[in-house]
Amino acid sequence: MRKINIFDTTLRDGEQSAGVNLNLHEKLEIARQLERLGVDIIEAGFPAASKGDFQAIQAIAQTVRNCSVTGLSRSVQSDIDAAWEALKDGAEPRLHVFIATSPIHMQYKLRMTPEQVIETAVESVRYAKKYFPIVQWSAEDACRSDLPFLATIVERVIEAGANVINIPDTVGYITPKQYGDIFSFLKENVRNIEKISLSAHCHDDLGMAVANSLAAIEAGATQIEGTVNGIGERAGNAAIEEVAVALYIRRDYYQAETRLNLQEIKRTSNLVSKLTGMIVPPNKAIVGKNAFAHESGIHQDGVLKEKTTYEIISPQLVGVQSNAMVLGKHSGRHAFRTRIQELGYSLTDEEVNRLFGRFKDLADKKKDITDDDLIALILDEKLDTYKNFYQLCSIQVQYGTNQIPTAVVVLKNGEGNDIQEAATGAGSVEALYNALEKALQLPVTLLDYRIESVGSGRDALAQVYVKVSLDGKEASGRGTAQDVLEASAKAYIHAVNRMFVIEKMREEQALAAQ
């Protein structure tokens, strides 16, 4: 079996999804889970992009010890320097440096000749090798590049010291056969290519990212780049869970394997979905809630007689378990803390005490407390670092089919003062959001509103995701509560508070630059 490295770019390419903006604590939580999943490389971000990105990458590199942490860099010395400062304390620091190689990119974006591109690529790799033991070089838009030119530049950067060569399908343009042919061409026409690892990075614009990644493996690639749930800018990236499970189920054909702990797939998927606000479609392969559901009577009959008639993947393989009760209202603090640790979360005593109080409140209202409920509480408490601006004190909503919906809200601002406002609307949520907008005295525009249940049943928790804009800036927020309207209000306040934090960070960066 060939070993295929998994290069996870959820925290870099995945965060470029429209509307996704993760803070440091959220990125750390995802990085820890990726480590438990067993990915080989975590691309934690773009260190030179912003102070916030730099700090998050540095924290991840200092925290994660069982896999390599990397950062993206343009072919610019200042980018490479920033990346080294952020990554130097990692267990295995590596750099991911790129430059475009397609004629359209070189002419219109870089405004450089092919010779200048080669020279810049070689110089950047040589410079990076002064610091990083492992340097990955990427040919942006490789799939629309002239193949002889691509072979020439790949050969030159290998001579300069590159350890990994990545061939990205940057715009999701290529077909599986064509993509495999590029890898075959490079293996036949580049000297010393056997000394390096070939990597595939595929986008899903034409729905072929996973198929292209598997084609690359057939053609000799030993590293696959992708994201959890296939998130990413535009149509997203190759979903690493789909690639890994395909290799496992069809190991007879591919003769290749990853080191992923497949039983951590579902938990990782849920965490990324909750923190990014990008809901997994029910029919999504491997991790969608319908992935193991059988509606057809013929299918049901077959599965009851022998599962493998229609089920090629067992739910347990990817960590899909039944939502059995794990704790109840009579559970003690010790059992509560133990279960949190078993779920993979580390909390301080203060966080445990606060969370235990919320758990008891929920247990009084909800009979069965599942792992999903606990995780929702943990994420709501542990990762909400935006409490220094506005806090929701109370809401009251009046609704009837023959009356105008009315909402009253009470907030506490950063100075500790109470703000109370009332408003009406066409529906309960609109009335609530109108009241919040009046209380905040800000022209907030609601761009997106989504709701889903945590678990099932009448007493399930509600989880609301919103995206708002203010003065041309966008932010997302989430809220969890047993009541839909309370969850809606929490999500709105979370998004607004997040906007203030982002703006504060920008102001601090501007002052530092002066």
Short mmCIF file of C-alpha atoms in Angstrom, two decimals:
data_model
loop_
_atom_site.label_atom_id
_atom_site.label_comp_id
_atom_site.label_asym_id
_atom_site.label_seq_id
_atom_site.Cartn_x
_atom_site.Cartn_y
_atom_site.Cartn_z
CA MET A 1 0.00 0.00 0.00
CA ARG A 2 1.30 3.44 -0.96
CA LYS A 3 1.05 6.06 1.78
CA ILE A 4 -0.93 9.16 0.74
CA ASN A 5 -0.34 12.26 2.83
CA ILE A 6 -3.39 14.40 3.62
CA PHE A 7 -2.74 18.13 3.44
CA ASP A 8 -5.69 19.86 5.08
CA THR A 9 -6.36 23.46 4.07
CA THR A 10 -9.68 23.99 5.89
CA LEU A 11 -8.16 26.83 7.90
CA ARG A 12 -6.73 28.58 4.84
CA ASP A 13 -8.56 27.78 1.60
CA GLY A 14 -11.66 26.69 3.51
CA GLU A 15 -11.84 29.94 5.44
CA GLN A 16 -11.90 31.79 2.11
CA SER A 17 -15.49 30.57 1.69
CA ALA A 18 -17.87 33.50 1.40
CA GLY A 19 -19.13 34.56 4.82
CA VAL A 20 -16.67 32.45 6.85
CA ASN A 21 -14.49 34.26 9.37
CA LEU A 22 -12.93 32.16 12.15
CA ASN A 23 -11.30 33.67 15.22
CA LEU A 24 -8.15 32.38 16.92
CA HIS A 25 -9.99 30.16 19.42
CA GLU A 26 -12.16 28.62 16.71
CA LYS A 27 -9.12 27.93 14.52
CA LEU A 28 -7.32 26.30 17.45
CA GLU A 29 -10.32 24.07 18.16
CA ILE A 30 -10.46 22.95 14.53
CA ALA A 31 -6.68 22.40 14.44
CA ARG A 32 -6.84 20.17 17.53
CA GLN A 33 -9.59 18.13 15.93
CA LEU A 34 -7.64 17.84 12.67
CA GLU A 35 -4.76 16.50 14.75
CA ARG A 36 -7.09 13.90 16.28
CA LEU A 37 -8.35 13.06 12.79
CA GLY A 38 -4.76 12.30 11.81
CA VAL A 39 -4.08 14.66 8.91
CA ASP A 40 -0.40 14.88 7.99
CA ILE A 41 -0.20 18.62 7.29
CA ILE A 42 -2.39 21.49 8.48
CA GLU A 43 -2.27 24.63 6.37
CA ALA A 44 -3.16 27.07 9.11
CA GLY A 45 -3.44 30.23 7.02
CA PHE A 46 -1.54 32.99 5.24
CA PRO A 47 0.86 34.52 7.83
CA ALA A 48 1.54 37.73 5.89
CA ALA A 49 -2.16 38.43 5.26
CA SER A 50 -2.95 40.02 8.63
CA LYS A 51 -1.88 40.24 12.25
CA GLY A 52 -4.82 38.04 13.25
CA ASP A 53 -3.85 35.35 10.75
CA PHE A 54 -0.23 35.48 11.93
CA GLN A 55 -1.21 35.07 15.59
CA ALA A 56 -3.57 32.17 14.84
CA ILE A 57 -0.95 30.33 12.77
CA GLN A 58 1.69 30.87 15.45
CA ALA A 59 -0.64 29.55 18.17
CA ILE A 60 -1.53 26.48 16.09
CA ALA A 61 2.14 25.74 15.33
CA GLN A 62 2.95 25.95 19.04
CA THR A 63 0.00 23.74 20.01
CA VAL A 64 -0.14 20.96 17.41
CA ARG A 65 2.64 18.38 17.81
CA ASN A 66 1.49 15.26 15.92
CA CYS A 67 1.38 16.74 12.43
CA SER A 68 3.19 19.38 10.43
CA VAL A 69 1.83 22.94 10.33
CA THR A 70 2.38 25.09 7.26
CA GLY A 71 1.46 28.52 5.99
CA LEU A 72 0.96 29.99 2.54
CA SER A 73 3.40 32.49 1.06
CA ARG A 74 3.72 34.41 -2.16
CA SER A 75 7.14 34.36 -3.83
CA VAL A 76 8.16 37.40 -1.80
CA GLN A 77 10.88 37.47 0.86
CA SER A 78 8.73 39.42 3.35
CA ASP A 79 6.02 36.74 3.12
CA ILE A 80 8.58 33.99 3.72
CA ASP A 81 10.02 35.87 6.71
CA ALA A 82 6.56 36.29 8.22
CA ALA A 83 5.83 32.60 7.69
CA TRP A 84 9.06 31.55 9.44
CA GLU A 85 8.31 33.74 12.46
CA ALA A 86 4.85 32.21 12.72
CA LEU A 87 5.87 28.59 12.13
CA LYS A 88 9.38 28.23 13.57
CA ASP A 89 8.12 26.71 16.85
CA GLY A 90 6.17 23.99 15.08
CA ALA A 91 6.98 20.29 15.34
CA GLU A 92 7.90 20.20 11.64
CA PRO A 93 7.86 23.71 10.12
CA ARG A 94 7.20 23.81 6.40
CA LEU A 95 6.42 26.51 3.87
CA HIS A 96 3.91 26.52 1.03
CA VAL A 97 5.13 29.03 -1.55
CA PHE A 98 3.42 29.64 -4.88
CA ILE A 99 3.52 31.57 -8.13
CA ALA A 100 1.22 31.46 -11.17
CA THR A 101 2.42 29.63 -14.30
CA SER A 102 -0.46 29.86 -16.80
CA PRO A 103 -0.13 32.32 -19.71
CA ILE A 104 -3.25 34.21 -18.67
CA HIS A 105 -2.01 34.67 -15.09
CA MET A 106 1.54 35.57 -16.08
CA GLN A 107 0.37 38.15 -18.62
CA TYR A 108 -2.56 39.79 -16.84
CA LYS A 109 -1.97 39.24 -13.13
CA LEU A 110 1.79 39.02 -12.64
CA ARG A 111 2.74 41.06 -15.73
CA MET A 112 5.91 38.98 -15.93
CA THR A 113 7.62 37.03 -18.70
CA PRO A 114 7.97 33.24 -18.32
CA GLU A 115 11.70 33.73 -17.69
CA GLN A 116 10.98 36.20 -14.89
CA VAL A 117 8.50 33.77 -13.32
CA ILE A 118 11.09 30.98 -13.33
CA GLU A 119 13.72 33.28 -11.80
CA THR A 120 11.31 34.47 -9.07
CA ALA A 121 10.22 30.92 -8.24
CA VAL A 122 13.80 29.66 -7.96
CA GLU A 123 14.91 32.58 -5.80
CA SER A 124 11.97 32.18 -3.43
CA VAL A 125 12.59 28.45 -2.95
CA ARG A 126 16.32 29.02 -2.35
CA TYR A 127 15.54 31.73 0.19
CA ALA A 128 12.91 29.61 1.95
CA LYS A 129 15.34 26.67 2.26
CA LYS A 130 17.55 28.82 4.48
CA TYR A 131 14.86 28.48 7.15
CA PHE A 132 12.45 25.67 6.38
CA PRO A 133 13.45 21.99 6.31
CA ILE A 134 10.49 21.28 4.01
CA VAL A 135 9.42 23.62 1.21
CA GLN A 136 6.37 22.96 -0.92
CA TRP A 137 6.17 24.83 -4.20
CA SER A 138 2.89 25.34 -6.06
CA ALA A 139 2.28 26.29 -9.68
CA GLU A 140 -0.90 28.36 -9.43
CA ASP A 141 -3.29 27.60 -12.31
CA ALA A 142 -1.03 24.73 -13.33
CA CYS A 143 -3.81 23.00 -15.26
CA ARG A 144 -4.05 25.85 -17.78
CA SER A 145 -0.26 26.12 -18.12
CA ASP A 146 1.88 25.16 -21.09
CA LEU A 147 3.16 21.68 -20.15
CA PRO A 148 6.75 22.05 -21.43
CA PHE A 149 7.03 25.33 -19.51
CA LEU A 150 5.51 23.69 -16.42
CA ALA A 151 8.06 20.87 -16.65
CA THR A 152 10.90 23.40 -16.96
CA ILE A 153 9.91 25.45 -13.91
CA VAL A 154 9.24 22.32 -11.82
CA GLU A 155 12.71 20.99 -12.66
CA ARG A 156 14.32 24.32 -11.70
CA VAL A 157 12.56 24.60 -8.32
CA ILE A 158 13.49 20.99 -7.51
CA GLU A 159 17.12 21.92 -8.19
CA ALA A 160 16.64 24.93 -5.88
CA GLY A 161 15.57 22.64 -3.03
CA ALA A 162 11.79 22.14 -3.20
CA ASN A 163 10.64 18.98 -1.41
CA VAL A 164 7.01 18.89 -2.57
CA ILE A 165 5.60 19.98 -5.93
CA ASN A 166 1.93 20.86 -5.94
CA ILE A 167 -0.10 20.91 -9.17
CA PRO A 168 -3.29 22.86 -8.43
CA ASP A 169 -6.44 22.87 -10.51
CA THR A 170 -6.96 26.42 -9.27
CA VAL A 171 -10.19 27.15 -11.13
CA GLY A 172 -11.67 23.64 -11.20
CA TYR A 173 -11.30 23.40 -14.97
CA ILE A 174 -9.65 20.07 -15.72
CA THR A 175 -11.04 16.55 -16.18
CA PRO A 176 -9.73 13.46 -14.37
CA LYS A 177 -7.95 11.99 -17.41
CA GLN A 178 -6.34 15.31 -18.31
CA TYR A 179 -5.24 15.85 -14.71
CA GLY A 180 -3.67 12.41 -14.48
CA ASP A 181 -1.90 13.06 -17.80
CA ILE A 182 -0.22 16.18 -16.33
CA PHE A 183 1.30 14.11 -13.53
CA SER A 184 2.41 11.45 -16.00
CA PHE A 185 3.96 14.11 -18.26
CA LEU A 186 5.94 15.61 -15.37
CA LYS A 187 7.17 12.20 -14.21
CA GLU A 188 8.42 11.50 -17.74
CA ASN A 189 9.95 14.90 -18.48
CA VAL A 190 11.39 16.29 -15.21
CA ARG A 191 14.78 15.17 -13.95
CA ASN A 192 15.02 14.18 -10.28
CA ILE A 193 11.25 14.17 -9.89
CA GLU A 194 11.55 10.88 -8.03
CA LYS A 195 13.28 12.80 -5.22
CA ILE A 196 10.20 14.85 -4.38
CA SER A 197 6.56 14.28 -3.50
CA LEU A 198 3.86 15.22 -6.00
CA SER A 199 0.74 16.86 -4.59
CA ALA A 200 -2.76 17.50 -5.98
CA HIS A 201 -4.95 20.49 -5.07
CA CYS A 202 -8.35 20.44 -6.77
CA HIS A 203 -11.29 22.84 -6.80
CA ASP A 204 -14.85 21.72 -7.41
CA ASP A 205 -16.18 24.25 -9.93
CA LEU A 206 -17.24 21.47 -12.30
CA GLY A 207 -17.94 18.96 -9.53
CA MET A 208 -14.81 16.89 -10.21
CA ALA A 209 -12.46 17.78 -7.33
CA VAL A 210 -12.55 14.36 -5.65
CA ALA A 211 -12.46 12.48 -8.99
CA ASN A 212 -9.48 14.58 -10.07
CA SER A 213 -7.69 13.95 -6.76
CA LEU A 214 -8.14 10.19 -7.14
CA ALA A 215 -6.93 10.41 -10.75
CA ALA A 216 -3.80 12.16 -9.49
CA ILE A 217 -3.18 9.31 -7.04
CA GLU A 218 -3.48 6.81 -9.89
CA ALA A 219 -0.90 8.86 -11.81
CA GLY A 220 1.61 8.91 -8.95
CA ALA A 221 0.66 11.74 -6.56
CA THR A 222 1.49 10.98 -2.95
CA GLN A 223 -0.19 13.98 -1.34
CA ILE A 224 -3.78 15.21 -1.60
CA GLU A 225 -4.88 18.68 -0.54
CA GLY A 226 -8.44 19.40 0.45
CA THR A 227 -10.82 20.57 3.14
CA VAL A 228 -13.27 19.10 5.61
CA ASN A 229 -16.76 18.98 4.04
CA GLY A 230 -15.19 20.25 0.80
CA ILE A 231 -15.59 23.90 1.81
CA GLY A 232 -13.59 26.62 0.08
CA GLU A 233 -13.96 29.63 -2.13
CA ARG A 234 -16.45 29.43 -5.00
CA ALA A 235 -17.63 25.78 -5.26
CA GLY A 236 -15.09 24.56 -2.71
CA ASN A 237 -12.21 22.09 -2.62
CA ALA A 238 -11.85 18.33 -2.71
CA ALA A 239 -13.48 16.88 0.43
CA ILE A 240 -10.72 15.04 2.28
CA GLU A 241 -13.21 12.70 3.96
CA GLU A 242 -14.45 11.54 0.55
CA VAL A 243 -10.92 10.94 -0.74
CA ALA A 244 -9.88 9.05 2.40
CA VAL A 245 -12.94 6.81 2.55
CA ALA A 246 -12.76 6.13 -1.21
CA LEU A 247 -9.16 4.94 -0.76
CA TYR A 248 -10.21 2.75 2.18
CA ILE A 249 -13.28 1.18 0.57
CA ARG A 250 -11.54 0.72 -2.81
CA ARG A 251 -8.09 -0.17 -1.49
CA ASP A 252 -8.28 -3.23 -3.74
CA TYR A 253 -8.13 -0.85 -6.72
CA TYR A 254 -6.06 2.13 -5.58
CA GLN A 255 -3.58 0.18 -3.44
CA ALA A 256 -3.10 3.34 -1.37
CA GLU A 257 -4.04 4.45 2.14
CA THR A 258 -3.97 7.44 4.47
CA ARG A 259 -3.28 7.58 8.19
CA LEU A 260 -6.61 9.24 8.97
CA ASN A 261 -8.59 7.94 11.93
CA LEU A 262 -11.78 7.49 9.95
CA GLN A 263 -13.93 7.27 13.09
CA GLU A 264 -13.15 10.95 13.75
CA ILE A 265 -14.58 12.04 10.38
CA LYS A 266 -18.15 12.74 11.50
CA ARG A 267 -17.05 14.67 14.60
CA THR A 268 -14.63 16.74 12.52
CA SER A 269 -17.32 17.45 9.95
CA ASN A 270 -19.79 18.56 12.61
CA LEU A 271 -17.25 20.86 14.28
CA VAL A 272 -16.26 22.57 11.03
CA SER A 273 -19.90 22.95 10.03
CA LYS A 274 -20.87 24.52 13.36
CA LEU A 275 -17.95 26.94 13.53
CA THR A 276 -18.11 28.06 9.91
CA GLY A 277 -21.89 28.16 9.71
CA MET A 278 -21.74 26.13 6.49
CA ILE A 279 -24.42 23.49 6.88
CA VAL A 280 -23.65 20.07 5.40
CA PRO A 281 -26.21 19.12 2.70
CA PRO A 282 -28.24 16.04 3.72
CA ASN A 283 -27.15 14.18 0.57
CA LYS A 284 -23.44 14.96 1.05
CA ALA A 285 -21.33 11.83 0.63
CA ILE A 286 -19.85 10.30 3.82
CA VAL A 287 -21.06 12.95 6.30
CA GLY A 288 -24.55 14.02 5.16
CA LYS A 289 -27.40 12.95 7.45
CA ASN A 290 -28.94 10.96 4.58
CA ALA A 291 -25.66 9.24 3.65
CA PHE A 292 -26.76 6.04 5.41
CA ALA A 293 -30.55 6.43 5.12
CA HIS A 294 -32.52 3.96 3.01
CA GLU A 295 -35.96 5.18 1.89
CA SER A 296 -36.74 2.74 -0.91
CA GLY A 297 -38.65 -0.36 0.20
CA ILE A 298 -36.44 -2.54 -1.97
CA HIS A 299 -33.32 -1.03 -0.41
CA GLN A 300 -34.71 -1.37 3.12
CA ASP A 301 -35.55 -5.01 2.53
CA GLY A 302 -32.09 -5.72 1.16
CA VAL A 303 -30.29 -3.93 4.01
CA LEU A 304 -32.35 -5.77 6.64
CA LYS A 305 -31.38 -9.10 5.07
CA GLU A 306 -27.72 -8.20 4.43
CA LYS A 307 -26.29 -4.69 4.92
CA THR A 308 -23.75 -4.94 2.13
CA THR A 309 -26.53 -5.27 -0.47
CA TYR A 310 -26.89 -1.46 -0.50
CA GLU A 311 -24.47 -0.20 2.16
CA ILE A 312 -20.84 -0.10 1.03
CA ILE A 313 -19.80 2.06 4.00
CA SER A 314 -20.84 1.30 7.57
CA PRO A 315 -21.90 4.36 9.59
CA GLN A 316 -19.56 3.30 12.40
CA LEU A 317 -16.55 3.48 10.05
CA VAL A 318 -16.81 7.28 9.92
CA GLY A 319 -17.95 7.78 13.51
CA VAL A 320 -21.72 8.01 13.02
CA GLN A 321 -23.25 6.82 16.29
CA SER A 322 -26.76 6.81 17.69
CA ASN A 323 -27.66 9.76 19.90
CA ALA A 324 -27.92 7.87 23.19
CA MET A 325 -28.30 9.78 26.45
CA VAL A 326 -24.91 10.44 27.98
CA LEU A 327 -25.87 12.63 30.96
CA GLY A 328 -28.99 13.73 32.79
CA LYS A 329 -30.18 16.17 35.43
CA HIS A 330 -28.87 13.92 38.23
CA SER A 331 -25.35 13.73 36.78
CA GLY A 332 -22.58 15.24 38.88
CA ARG A 333 -19.78 17.60 38.03
CA HIS A 334 -17.17 14.83 37.85
CA ALA A 335 -19.16 12.81 35.29
CA PHE A 336 -19.80 16.00 33.35
CA ARG A 337 -16.10 16.93 33.22
CA THR A 338 -15.13 13.36 32.28
CA ARG A 339 -17.56 13.28 29.36
CA ILE A 340 -16.25 16.62 28.08
CA GLN A 341 -12.71 15.23 28.15
CA GLU A 342 -13.86 12.07 26.34
CA LEU A 343 -15.30 14.29 23.62
CA GLY A 344 -11.82 15.78 23.16
CA TYR A 345 -12.30 19.22 24.78
CA SER A 346 -10.08 20.75 27.45
CA LEU A 347 -11.72 23.40 29.62
CA THR A 348 -10.49 25.42 32.58
CA ASP A 349 -12.15 25.01 35.98
CA GLU A 350 -13.91 28.34 35.49
CA GLU A 351 -15.25 27.26 32.08
CA VAL A 352 -16.40 23.91 33.48
CA ASN A 353 -18.26 25.65 36.31
CA ARG A 354 -20.04 28.03 33.95
CA LEU A 355 -20.86 25.25 31.50
CA PHE A 356 -22.08 22.93 34.25
CA GLY A 357 -24.60 25.55 35.32
CA ARG A 358 -25.90 25.83 31.74
CA PHE A 359 -25.97 22.03 31.46
CA LYS A 360 -28.12 21.77 34.60
CA ASP A 361 -30.51 24.41 33.27
CA LEU A 362 -30.84 22.48 30.01
CA ALA A 363 -31.27 19.14 31.81
CA ASP A 364 -34.23 20.57 33.71
CA LYS A 365 -35.96 21.31 30.40
CA LYS A 366 -34.68 18.48 28.19
CA LYS A 367 -34.89 14.84 29.22
CA ASP A 368 -32.16 13.32 27.05
CA ILE A 369 -28.81 15.16 26.83
CA THR A 370 -26.78 13.90 23.87
CA ASP A 371 -23.18 14.44 22.83
CA ASP A 372 -24.41 16.87 20.17
CA ASP A 373 -26.15 18.92 22.88
CA LEU A 374 -22.96 19.00 24.96
CA ILE A 375 -20.83 20.03 22.00
CA ALA A 376 -23.26 22.81 21.15
CA LEU A 377 -23.05 24.10 24.74
CA ILE A 378 -19.25 23.84 24.77
CA LEU A 379 -18.84 25.75 21.51
CA ASP A 380 -21.36 28.37 22.61
CA GLU A 381 -19.51 28.93 25.89
CA LYS A 382 -15.85 28.21 25.18
CA LEU A 383 -15.54 29.94 21.82
CA ASP A 384 -17.66 33.03 22.45
CA THR A 385 -14.92 35.59 22.98
CA TYR A 386 -17.12 38.52 22.01
CA LYS A 387 -18.83 39.30 25.31
CA ASN A 388 -17.19 42.66 25.95
CA PHE A 389 -19.58 44.64 23.76
CA TYR A 390 -23.28 43.75 23.89
CA GLN A 391 -24.94 41.03 25.97
CA LEU A 392 -28.48 39.79 25.58
CA CYS A 393 -30.34 40.08 28.88
CA SER A 394 -33.91 39.19 27.90
CA ILE A 395 -36.42 39.05 25.06
CA GLN A 396 -40.20 39.01 25.01
CA VAL A 397 -42.16 38.33 21.84
CA GLN A 398 -45.90 38.51 21.34
CA TYR A 399 -47.38 36.75 18.33
CA GLY A 400 -50.83 35.80 17.15
CA THR A 401 -52.38 35.11 13.77
CA ASN A 402 -54.68 38.08 14.22
CA GLN A 403 -52.23 40.55 15.78
CA ILE A 404 -49.03 42.35 14.81
CA PRO A 405 -45.91 40.53 16.08
CA THR A 406 -44.16 42.63 18.73
CA ALA A 407 -40.78 42.14 20.39
CA VAL A 408 -39.16 43.74 23.44
CA VAL A 409 -35.42 43.29 24.01
CA VAL A 410 -33.10 44.22 26.86
CA LEU A 411 -29.36 44.44 26.20
CA LYS A 412 -26.36 45.36 28.33
CA ASN A 413 -23.66 47.39 26.63
CA GLY A 414 -19.92 47.41 27.27
CA GLU A 415 -20.30 50.00 30.05
CA GLY A 416 -22.80 47.80 31.90
CA ASN A 417 -25.83 49.95 31.06
CA ASP A 418 -29.18 48.38 30.17
CA ILE A 419 -30.80 49.23 26.84
CA GLN A 420 -34.45 48.41 26.23
CA GLU A 421 -36.34 48.73 22.95
CA ALA A 422 -39.51 47.42 21.33
CA ALA A 423 -40.51 46.98 17.68
CA THR A 424 -42.99 45.27 15.41
CA GLY A 425 -42.52 43.25 12.25
CA ALA A 426 -44.22 41.04 9.71
CA GLY A 427 -43.13 38.00 11.74
CA SER A 428 -41.62 37.19 15.13
CA VAL A 429 -38.01 37.10 13.91
CA GLU A 430 -38.37 40.35 11.99
CA ALA A 431 -39.93 42.05 15.04
CA LEU A 432 -37.07 40.73 17.20
CA TYR A 433 -34.38 41.91 14.79
CA ASN A 434 -36.07 45.30 14.35
CA ALA A 435 -36.00 45.74 18.14
CA LEU A 436 -32.34 44.72 18.30
CA GLU A 437 -31.44 47.16 15.51
CA LYS A 438 -33.16 49.99 17.42
CA ALA A 439 -31.38 49.04 20.64
CA LEU A 440 -27.99 48.96 18.92
CA GLN A 441 -28.71 52.16 16.95
CA LEU A 442 -26.81 50.68 14.03
CA PRO A 443 -27.96 50.22 10.39
CA VAL A 444 -27.37 46.47 10.42
CA THR A 445 -28.49 44.56 7.32
CA LEU A 446 -29.37 40.89 7.62
CA LEU A 447 -27.85 39.03 4.66
CA ASP A 448 -28.54 35.43 5.63
CA TYR A 449 -30.53 33.55 8.27
CA ARG A 450 -30.46 29.78 8.73
CA ILE A 451 -31.75 27.50 11.46
CA GLU A 452 -31.22 23.83 12.23
CA SER A 453 -31.94 21.54 15.17
CA VAL A 454 -29.29 19.88 17.31
CA GLY A 455 -30.56 16.31 17.44
CA SER A 456 -34.24 15.47 17.12
CA GLY A 457 -37.46 15.70 19.08
CA ARG A 458 -39.63 18.55 20.29
CA ASP A 459 -37.11 19.53 22.95
CA ALA A 460 -34.12 19.68 20.59
CA LEU A 461 -31.81 22.68 20.80
CA ALA A 462 -32.10 25.25 18.03
CA GLN A 463 -28.95 26.50 16.32
CA VAL A 464 -29.19 29.69 14.27
CA TYR A 465 -26.60 31.10 11.85
CA VAL A 466 -26.76 34.63 10.52
CA LYS A 467 -24.66 36.87 8.29
CA VAL A 468 -24.96 40.63 8.68
CA SER A 469 -23.39 43.70 7.11
CA LEU A 470 -22.63 47.11 8.57
CA ASP A 471 -21.02 49.96 6.63
CA GLY A 472 -20.02 47.55 3.88
CA LYS A 473 -18.38 45.06 6.26
CA GLU A 474 -19.73 41.55 6.80
CA ALA A 475 -19.67 39.22 9.79
CA SER A 476 -21.30 35.92 10.69
CA GLY A 477 -22.72 34.83 14.03
CA ARG A 478 -24.30 31.80 15.64
CA GLY A 479 -26.57 31.22 18.60
CA THR A 480 -27.82 28.13 20.43
CA ALA A 481 -30.83 27.87 22.73
CA GLN A 482 -33.84 25.66 23.29
CA ASP A 483 -36.06 28.46 22.05
CA VAL A 484 -35.77 29.40 18.38
CA LEU A 485 -36.23 33.13 19.02
CA GLU A 486 -33.63 33.22 21.78
CA ALA A 487 -31.17 31.42 19.49
CA SER A 488 -32.00 33.95 16.76
CA ALA A 489 -31.30 36.90 19.07
CA LYS A 490 -28.03 35.36 20.29
CA ALA A 491 -26.84 34.79 16.71
CA TYR A 492 -27.60 38.42 15.77
CA ILE A 493 -25.76 39.82 18.82
CA HIS A 494 -22.84 37.43 18.23
CA ALA A 495 -22.46 38.69 14.65
CA VAL A 496 -22.60 42.36 15.69
CA ASN A 497 -20.09 41.82 18.51
CA ARG A 498 -17.84 39.99 16.09
CA MET A 499 -18.01 43.01 13.78
CA PHE A 500 -16.77 45.23 16.60
CA VAL A 501 -13.86 42.89 17.38
CA ILE A 502 -12.81 42.72 13.72
CA GLU A 503 -12.97 46.51 13.46
CA LYS A 504 -10.99 46.90 16.69
CA MET A 505 -8.27 44.59 15.35
CA ARG A 506 -8.09 46.63 12.14
CA GLU A 507 -7.70 49.85 14.12
CA GLU A 508 -4.91 48.30 16.22
CA GLN A 509 -3.13 47.11 13.07
CA ALA A 510 -3.42 50.58 11.53
CA LEU A 511 -1.94 52.18 14.65
CA ALA A 512 0.86 49.62 14.74
CA ALA A 513 1.64 50.35 11.07
CA GLN A 514 1.98 54.06 11.88
#
